[in-house]
mmCIF file of C-alpha atoms in Angstrom:
data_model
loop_
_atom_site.group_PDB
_atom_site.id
_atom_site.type_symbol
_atom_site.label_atom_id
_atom_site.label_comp_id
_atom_site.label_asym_id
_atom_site.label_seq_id
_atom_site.Cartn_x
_atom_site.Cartn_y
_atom_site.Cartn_z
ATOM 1 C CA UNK A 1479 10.391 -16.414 0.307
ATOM 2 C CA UNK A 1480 9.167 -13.190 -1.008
ATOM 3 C CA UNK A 1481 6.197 -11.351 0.307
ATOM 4 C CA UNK A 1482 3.890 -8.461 -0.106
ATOM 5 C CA UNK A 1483 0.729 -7.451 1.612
ATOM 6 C CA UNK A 1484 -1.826 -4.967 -0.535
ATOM 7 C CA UNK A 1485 -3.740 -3.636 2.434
ATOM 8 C CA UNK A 1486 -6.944 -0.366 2.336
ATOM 9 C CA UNK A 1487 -5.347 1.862 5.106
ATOM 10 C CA UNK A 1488 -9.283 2.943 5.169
ATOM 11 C CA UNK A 1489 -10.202 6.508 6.465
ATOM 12 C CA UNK A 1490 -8.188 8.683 9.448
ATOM 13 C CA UNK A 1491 -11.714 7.647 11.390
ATOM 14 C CA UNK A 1492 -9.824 4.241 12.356
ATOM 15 C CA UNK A 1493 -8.147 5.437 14.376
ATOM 16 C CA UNK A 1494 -10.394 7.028 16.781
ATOM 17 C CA UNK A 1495 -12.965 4.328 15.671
ATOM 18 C CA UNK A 1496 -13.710 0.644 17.160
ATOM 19 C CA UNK A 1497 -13.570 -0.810 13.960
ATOM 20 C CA UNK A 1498 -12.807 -4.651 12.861
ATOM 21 C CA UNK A 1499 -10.071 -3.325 10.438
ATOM 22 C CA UNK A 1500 -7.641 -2.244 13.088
ATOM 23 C CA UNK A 1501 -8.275 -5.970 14.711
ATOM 24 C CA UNK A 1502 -7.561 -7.472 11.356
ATOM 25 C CA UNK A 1503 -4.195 -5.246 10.596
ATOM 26 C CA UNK A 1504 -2.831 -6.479 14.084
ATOM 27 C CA UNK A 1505 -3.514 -9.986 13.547
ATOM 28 C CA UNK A 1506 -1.680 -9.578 9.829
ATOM 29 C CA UNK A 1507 1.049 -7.800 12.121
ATOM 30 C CA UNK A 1508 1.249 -10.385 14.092
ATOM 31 C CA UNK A 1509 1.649 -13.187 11.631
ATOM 32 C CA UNK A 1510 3.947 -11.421 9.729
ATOM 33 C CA UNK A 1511 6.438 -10.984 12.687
ATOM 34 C CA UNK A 1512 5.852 -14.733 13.876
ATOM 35 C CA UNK A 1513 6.910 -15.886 10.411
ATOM 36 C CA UNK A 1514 9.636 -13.407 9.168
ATOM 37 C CA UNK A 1515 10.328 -10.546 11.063
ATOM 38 C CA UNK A 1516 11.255 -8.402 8.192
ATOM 39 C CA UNK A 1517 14.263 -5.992 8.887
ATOM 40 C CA UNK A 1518 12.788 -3.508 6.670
ATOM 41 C CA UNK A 1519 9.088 -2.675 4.939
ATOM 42 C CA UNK A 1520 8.720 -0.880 1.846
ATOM 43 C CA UNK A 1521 5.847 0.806 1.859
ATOM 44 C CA UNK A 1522 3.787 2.433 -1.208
ATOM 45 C CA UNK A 1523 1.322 4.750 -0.691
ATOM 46 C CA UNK A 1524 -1.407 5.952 -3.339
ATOM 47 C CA UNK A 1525 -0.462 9.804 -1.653
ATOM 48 C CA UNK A 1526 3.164 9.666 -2.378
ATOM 49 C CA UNK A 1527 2.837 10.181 -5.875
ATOM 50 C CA UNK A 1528 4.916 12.202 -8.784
ATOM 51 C CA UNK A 1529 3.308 13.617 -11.593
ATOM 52 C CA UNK A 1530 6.974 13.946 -13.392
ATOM 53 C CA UNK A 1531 7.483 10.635 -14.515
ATOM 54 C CA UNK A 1532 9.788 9.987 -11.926
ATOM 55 C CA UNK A 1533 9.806 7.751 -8.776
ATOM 56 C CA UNK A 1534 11.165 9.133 -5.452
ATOM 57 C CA UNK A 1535 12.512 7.396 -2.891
ATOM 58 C CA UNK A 1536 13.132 9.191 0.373
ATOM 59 C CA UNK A 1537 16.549 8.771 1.788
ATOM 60 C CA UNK A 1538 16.357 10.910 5.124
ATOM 61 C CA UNK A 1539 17.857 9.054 8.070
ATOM 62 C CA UNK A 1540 14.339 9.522 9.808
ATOM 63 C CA UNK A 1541 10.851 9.075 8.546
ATOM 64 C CA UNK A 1542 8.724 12.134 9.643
ATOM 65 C CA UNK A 1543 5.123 11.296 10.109
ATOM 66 C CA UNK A 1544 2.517 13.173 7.593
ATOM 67 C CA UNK A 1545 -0.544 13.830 8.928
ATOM 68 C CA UNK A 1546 -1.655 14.747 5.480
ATOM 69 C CA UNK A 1547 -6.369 14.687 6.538
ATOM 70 C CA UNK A 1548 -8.252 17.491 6.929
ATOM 71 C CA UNK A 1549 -11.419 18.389 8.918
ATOM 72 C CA UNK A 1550 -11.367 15.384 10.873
ATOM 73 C CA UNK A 1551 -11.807 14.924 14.616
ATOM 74 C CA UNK A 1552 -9.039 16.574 16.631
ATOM 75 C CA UNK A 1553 -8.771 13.517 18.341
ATOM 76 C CA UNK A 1554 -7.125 12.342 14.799
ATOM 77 C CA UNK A 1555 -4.431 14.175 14.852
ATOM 78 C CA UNK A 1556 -3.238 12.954 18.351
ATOM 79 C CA UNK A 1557 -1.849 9.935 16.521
ATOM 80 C CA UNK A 1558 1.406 9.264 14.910
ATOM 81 C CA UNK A 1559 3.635 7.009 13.196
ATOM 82 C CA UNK A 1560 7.466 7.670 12.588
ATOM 83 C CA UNK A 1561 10.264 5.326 11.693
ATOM 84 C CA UNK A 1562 14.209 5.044 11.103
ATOM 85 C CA UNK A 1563 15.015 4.653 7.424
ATOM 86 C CA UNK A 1564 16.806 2.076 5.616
ATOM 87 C CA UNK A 1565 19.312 4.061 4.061
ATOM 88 C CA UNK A 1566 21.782 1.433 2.607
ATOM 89 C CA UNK A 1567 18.498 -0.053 1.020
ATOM 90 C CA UNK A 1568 17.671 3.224 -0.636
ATOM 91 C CA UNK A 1569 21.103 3.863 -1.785
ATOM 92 C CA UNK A 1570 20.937 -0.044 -3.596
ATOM 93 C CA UNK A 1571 17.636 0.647 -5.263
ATOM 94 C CA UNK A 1572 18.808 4.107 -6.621
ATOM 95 C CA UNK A 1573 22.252 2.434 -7.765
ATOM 96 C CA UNK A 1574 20.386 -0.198 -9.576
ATOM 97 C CA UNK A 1575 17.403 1.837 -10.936
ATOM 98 C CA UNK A 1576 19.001 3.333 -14.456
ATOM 99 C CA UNK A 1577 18.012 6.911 -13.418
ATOM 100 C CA UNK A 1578 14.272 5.770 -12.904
ATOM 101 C CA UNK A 1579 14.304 5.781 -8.960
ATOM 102 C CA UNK A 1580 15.636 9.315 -7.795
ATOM 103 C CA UNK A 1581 16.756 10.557 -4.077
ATOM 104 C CA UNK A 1582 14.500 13.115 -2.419
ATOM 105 C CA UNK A 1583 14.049 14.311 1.557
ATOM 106 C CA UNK A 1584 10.895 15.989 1.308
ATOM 107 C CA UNK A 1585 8.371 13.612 2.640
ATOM 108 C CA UNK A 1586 7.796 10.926 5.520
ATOM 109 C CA UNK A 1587 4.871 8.438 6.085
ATOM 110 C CA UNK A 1588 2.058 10.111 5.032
ATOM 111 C CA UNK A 1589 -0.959 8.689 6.505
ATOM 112 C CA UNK A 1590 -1.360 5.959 3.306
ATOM 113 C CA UNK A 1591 1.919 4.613 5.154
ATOM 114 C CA UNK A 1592 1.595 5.196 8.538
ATOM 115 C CA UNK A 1593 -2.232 4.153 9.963
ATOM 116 C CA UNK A 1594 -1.311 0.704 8.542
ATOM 117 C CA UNK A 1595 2.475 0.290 9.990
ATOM 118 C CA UNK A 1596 0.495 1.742 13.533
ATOM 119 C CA UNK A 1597 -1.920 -0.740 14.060
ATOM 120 C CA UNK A 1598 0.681 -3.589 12.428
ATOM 121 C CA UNK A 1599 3.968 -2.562 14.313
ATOM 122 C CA UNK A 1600 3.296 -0.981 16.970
ATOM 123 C CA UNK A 1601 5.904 -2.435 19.148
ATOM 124 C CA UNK A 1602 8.010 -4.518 16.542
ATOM 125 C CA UNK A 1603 10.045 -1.671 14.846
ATOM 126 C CA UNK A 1604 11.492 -2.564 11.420
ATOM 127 C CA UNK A 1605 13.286 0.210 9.090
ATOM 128 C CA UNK A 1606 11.007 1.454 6.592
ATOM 129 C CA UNK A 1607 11.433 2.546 3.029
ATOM 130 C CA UNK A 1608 8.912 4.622 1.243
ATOM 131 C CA UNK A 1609 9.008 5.019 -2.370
ATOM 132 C CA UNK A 1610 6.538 6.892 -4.733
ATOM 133 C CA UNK A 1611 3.984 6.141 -7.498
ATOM 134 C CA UNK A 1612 3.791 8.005 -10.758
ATOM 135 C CA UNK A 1613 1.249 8.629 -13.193
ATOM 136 C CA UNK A 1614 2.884 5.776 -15.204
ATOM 137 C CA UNK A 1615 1.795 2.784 -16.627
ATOM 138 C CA UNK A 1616 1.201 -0.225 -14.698
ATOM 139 C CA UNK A 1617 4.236 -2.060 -16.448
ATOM 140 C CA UNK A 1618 6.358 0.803 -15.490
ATOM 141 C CA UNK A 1619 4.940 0.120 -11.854
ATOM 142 C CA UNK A 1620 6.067 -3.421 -12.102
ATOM 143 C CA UNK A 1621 9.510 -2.717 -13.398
ATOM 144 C CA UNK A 1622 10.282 -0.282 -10.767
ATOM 145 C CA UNK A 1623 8.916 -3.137 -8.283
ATOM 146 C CA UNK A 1624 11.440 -5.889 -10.070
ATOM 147 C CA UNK A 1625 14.280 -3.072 -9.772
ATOM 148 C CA UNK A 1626 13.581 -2.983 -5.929
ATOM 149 C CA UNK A 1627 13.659 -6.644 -5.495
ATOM 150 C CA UNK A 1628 17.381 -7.067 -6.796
ATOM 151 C CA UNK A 1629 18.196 -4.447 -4.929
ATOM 152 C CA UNK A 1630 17.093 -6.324 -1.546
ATOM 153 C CA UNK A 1631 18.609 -9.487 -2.960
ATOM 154 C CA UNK A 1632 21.588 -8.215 -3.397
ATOM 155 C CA UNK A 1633 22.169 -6.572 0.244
ATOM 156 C CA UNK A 1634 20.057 -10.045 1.572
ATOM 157 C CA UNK A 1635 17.598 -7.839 3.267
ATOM 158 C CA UNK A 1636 14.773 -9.733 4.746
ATOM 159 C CA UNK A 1637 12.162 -7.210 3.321
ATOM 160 C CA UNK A 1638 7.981 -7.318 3.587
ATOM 161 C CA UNK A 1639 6.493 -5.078 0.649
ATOM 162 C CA UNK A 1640 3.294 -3.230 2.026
ATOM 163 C CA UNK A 1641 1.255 -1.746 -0.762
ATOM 164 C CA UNK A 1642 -2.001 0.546 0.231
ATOM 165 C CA UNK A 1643 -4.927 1.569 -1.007
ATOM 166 C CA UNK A 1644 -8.555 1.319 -2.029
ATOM 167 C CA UNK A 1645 -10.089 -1.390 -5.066
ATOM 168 C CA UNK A 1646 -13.084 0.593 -4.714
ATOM 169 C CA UNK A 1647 -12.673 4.547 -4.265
ATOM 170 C CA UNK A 1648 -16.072 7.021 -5.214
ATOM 171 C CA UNK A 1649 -15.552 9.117 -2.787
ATOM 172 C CA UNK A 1650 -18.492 11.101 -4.423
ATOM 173 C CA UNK A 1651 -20.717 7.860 -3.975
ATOM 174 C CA UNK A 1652 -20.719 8.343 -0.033
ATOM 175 C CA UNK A 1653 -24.322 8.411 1.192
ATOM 176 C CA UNK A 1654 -25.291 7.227 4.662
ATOM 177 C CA UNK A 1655 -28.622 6.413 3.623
ATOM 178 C CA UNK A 1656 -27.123 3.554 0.695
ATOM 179 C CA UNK A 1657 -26.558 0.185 1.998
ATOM 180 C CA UNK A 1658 -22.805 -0.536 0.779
ATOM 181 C CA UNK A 1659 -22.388 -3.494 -1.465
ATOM 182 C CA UNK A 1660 -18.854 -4.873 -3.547
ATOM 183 C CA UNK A 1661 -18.368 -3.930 -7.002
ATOM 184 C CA UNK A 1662 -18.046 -5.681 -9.780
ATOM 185 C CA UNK A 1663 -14.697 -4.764 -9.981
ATOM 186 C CA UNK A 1664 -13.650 -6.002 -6.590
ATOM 187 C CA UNK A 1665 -15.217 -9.101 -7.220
ATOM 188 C CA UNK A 1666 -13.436 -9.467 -10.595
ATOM 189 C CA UNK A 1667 -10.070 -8.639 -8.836
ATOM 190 C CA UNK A 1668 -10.531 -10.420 -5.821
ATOM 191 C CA UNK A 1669 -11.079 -13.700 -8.378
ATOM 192 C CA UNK A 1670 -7.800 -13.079 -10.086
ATOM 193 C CA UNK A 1671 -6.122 -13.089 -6.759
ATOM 194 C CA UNK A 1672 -7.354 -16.138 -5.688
ATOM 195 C CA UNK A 1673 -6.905 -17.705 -8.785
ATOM 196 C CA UNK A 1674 -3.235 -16.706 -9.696
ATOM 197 C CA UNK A 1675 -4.145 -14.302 -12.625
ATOM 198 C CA UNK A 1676 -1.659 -11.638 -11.997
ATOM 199 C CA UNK A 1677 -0.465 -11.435 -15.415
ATOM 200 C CA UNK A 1678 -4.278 -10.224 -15.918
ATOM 201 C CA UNK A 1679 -4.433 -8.054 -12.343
ATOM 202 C CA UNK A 1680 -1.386 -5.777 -14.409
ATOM 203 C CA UNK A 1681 -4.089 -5.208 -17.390
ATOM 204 C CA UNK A 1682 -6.923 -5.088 -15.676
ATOM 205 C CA UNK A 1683 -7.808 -1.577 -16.422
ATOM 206 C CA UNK A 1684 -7.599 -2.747 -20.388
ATOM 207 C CA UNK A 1685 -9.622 -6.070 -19.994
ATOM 208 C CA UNK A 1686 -12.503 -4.226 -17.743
ATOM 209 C CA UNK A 1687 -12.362 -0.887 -18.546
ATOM 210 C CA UNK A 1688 -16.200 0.101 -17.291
ATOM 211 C CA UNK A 1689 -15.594 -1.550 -14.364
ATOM 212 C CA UNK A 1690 -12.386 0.122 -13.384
ATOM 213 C CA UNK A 1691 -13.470 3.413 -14.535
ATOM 214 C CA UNK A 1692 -16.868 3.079 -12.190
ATOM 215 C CA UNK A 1693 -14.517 1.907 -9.235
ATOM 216 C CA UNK A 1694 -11.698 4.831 -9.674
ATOM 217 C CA UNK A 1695 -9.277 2.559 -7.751
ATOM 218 C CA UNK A 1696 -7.225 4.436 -5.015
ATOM 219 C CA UNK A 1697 -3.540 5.303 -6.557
ATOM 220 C CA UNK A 1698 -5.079 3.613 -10.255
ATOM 221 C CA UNK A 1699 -3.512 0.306 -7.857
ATOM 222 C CA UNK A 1700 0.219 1.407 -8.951
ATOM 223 C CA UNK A 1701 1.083 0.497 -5.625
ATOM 224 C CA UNK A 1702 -0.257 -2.749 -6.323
ATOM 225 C CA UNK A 1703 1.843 -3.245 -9.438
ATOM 226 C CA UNK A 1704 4.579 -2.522 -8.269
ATOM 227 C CA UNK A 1705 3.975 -5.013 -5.650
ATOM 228 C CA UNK A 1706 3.880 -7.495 -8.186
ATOM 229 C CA UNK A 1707 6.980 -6.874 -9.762
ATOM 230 C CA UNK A 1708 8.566 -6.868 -6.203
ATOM 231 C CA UNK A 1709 7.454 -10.412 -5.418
ATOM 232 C CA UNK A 1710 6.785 -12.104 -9.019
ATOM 233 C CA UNK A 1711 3.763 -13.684 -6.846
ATOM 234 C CA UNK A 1712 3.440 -17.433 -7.744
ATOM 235 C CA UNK A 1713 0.471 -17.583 -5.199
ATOM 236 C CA UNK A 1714 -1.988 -15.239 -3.333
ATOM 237 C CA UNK A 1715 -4.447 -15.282 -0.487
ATOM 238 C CA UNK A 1716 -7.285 -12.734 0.460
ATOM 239 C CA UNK A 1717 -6.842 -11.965 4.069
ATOM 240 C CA UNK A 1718 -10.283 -9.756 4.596
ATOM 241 C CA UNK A 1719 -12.563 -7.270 2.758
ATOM 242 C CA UNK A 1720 -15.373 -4.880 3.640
ATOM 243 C CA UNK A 1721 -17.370 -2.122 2.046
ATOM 244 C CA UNK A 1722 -17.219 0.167 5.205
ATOM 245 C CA UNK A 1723 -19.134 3.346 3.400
ATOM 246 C CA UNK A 1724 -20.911 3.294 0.075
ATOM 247 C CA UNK A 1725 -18.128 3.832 -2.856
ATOM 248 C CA UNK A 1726 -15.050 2.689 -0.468
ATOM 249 C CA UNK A 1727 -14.205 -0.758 -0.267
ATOM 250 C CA UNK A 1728 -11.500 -2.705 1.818
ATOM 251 C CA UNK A 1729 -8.932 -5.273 0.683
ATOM 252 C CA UNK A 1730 -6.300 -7.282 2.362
ATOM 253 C CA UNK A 1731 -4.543 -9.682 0.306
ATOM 254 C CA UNK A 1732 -0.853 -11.682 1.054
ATOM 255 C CA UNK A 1733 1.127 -12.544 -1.844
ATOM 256 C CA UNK A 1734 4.227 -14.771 -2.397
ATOM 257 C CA UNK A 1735 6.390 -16.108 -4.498
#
């Protein structure tokens, strides 16, 4: 079985916060090491990204924590996340990528990556492979996904894709004072989970274009397209939500093939 988690890694407040997010990412942990125990995550964060057209792929033999906030609580920056690097992995998705995916050393787990694989893994310690997104189309996202996934077929990696970010991210909507409610775009993607309609979830920018414009999703969800053309989901599952502050929302979903 194939699997990928799309997961909000939510503010750097977490993690100084008591806040039912950081229960639900340790129960997700926890279920994912029960049933799998992954040798290696690949993780996609919405603040790796290239504006050249091409994807990165770190290949250092250690991941260096990012702490990549500013003007939080110093108490924030107390907190850390590093991990070993899967370097065979990355050398198998480069081979296979046709030039697309390229080598690079400058960056780590920035804290798209990290707060998530902290509050998930916090004992269990699987490599980790980080790879960025582009300004690219969603089916570009996808391919580079499907060009990962024979990559850790053909080594026979036991892998967990872990996508990030936000359905819902107006940062410029955040008002105390204004009850949070969902938007009409995370209802309309949280129904094409449930119901199986990825094929739509990879055009949904084209087939609700006012919606996704008012919701400015985190990373324009290229981490969740390349998701899907990681796993080729045949089924999905919503594993929580919240709308924490006005214009922010919160999605964990599972996905499998």
């Amino acid at each position: 079985m194939t699997i990928g988690l799309f997961i909000s890694h939510g503010s750097p407040t977490i993690l100084i916060e008591e806040n039912k997010w950081k229960d639900l990412l340790r129960n997700i942990g926890k279920s994912v090491i029960e049933k799998y125990k992954p040798d290696t995550i690949i993780v996609s964060s919405p603040h790796f990204i290239s504006w050249t057209g091409d994807y990165y792929i770190e290949n250092s033999e250690k991941l260096e924590c990012i702490q990549d906030y500013y003007g939080f609580p110093e108490e924030t920056y107390k907190y850390c996340y590093e991990a070993y690097n899967d370097v065979e992995l990355v050398n198998e998705i480069v081979k296979g990528s046709d030039g697309i995916i390229k080598e690079d050393n400058r960056w780590g787990l920035d804290h798209g990556a990290w707060i998530p694989l902290l509050f998930m893994f916090p004992e269990y310690k699987p490599k980790v492979v980080t790879i960025s997104i582009t300004d690219n189309s969603p089916e570009s996202h996808y391919a580079v996904g499907e060009k990962i996934r024979n990559a850790v077929r053909k080594l026979g990696r036991k892998v967990l894709f872990l996508a990030t970010g936000s359905p819902t991210h107006r940062l410029d909507l955040f008002y105390f004072k204004i009850t949070p409610k969902p938007t009409k775009f995370d209802i309309i993607l949280m129904d094409l989970i449930k119901s199986g309609e990825f094929d739509k979830i990879l055009k949904i920018g084209e087939l609700y274009p006012k919606e996704y414009q008012t919701a400015m999703p985190e990373g324009n969800l290229n981490t969740l397209y390349m998701l899907l053309g990681f796993v080729k989901p045949k089924k999905a599952e919503i594993l929580g939500y919240d709308t924490p502050w006005p214009g922010v929302s919160m999605l964990a979903a599972s996905f499998y093939d």
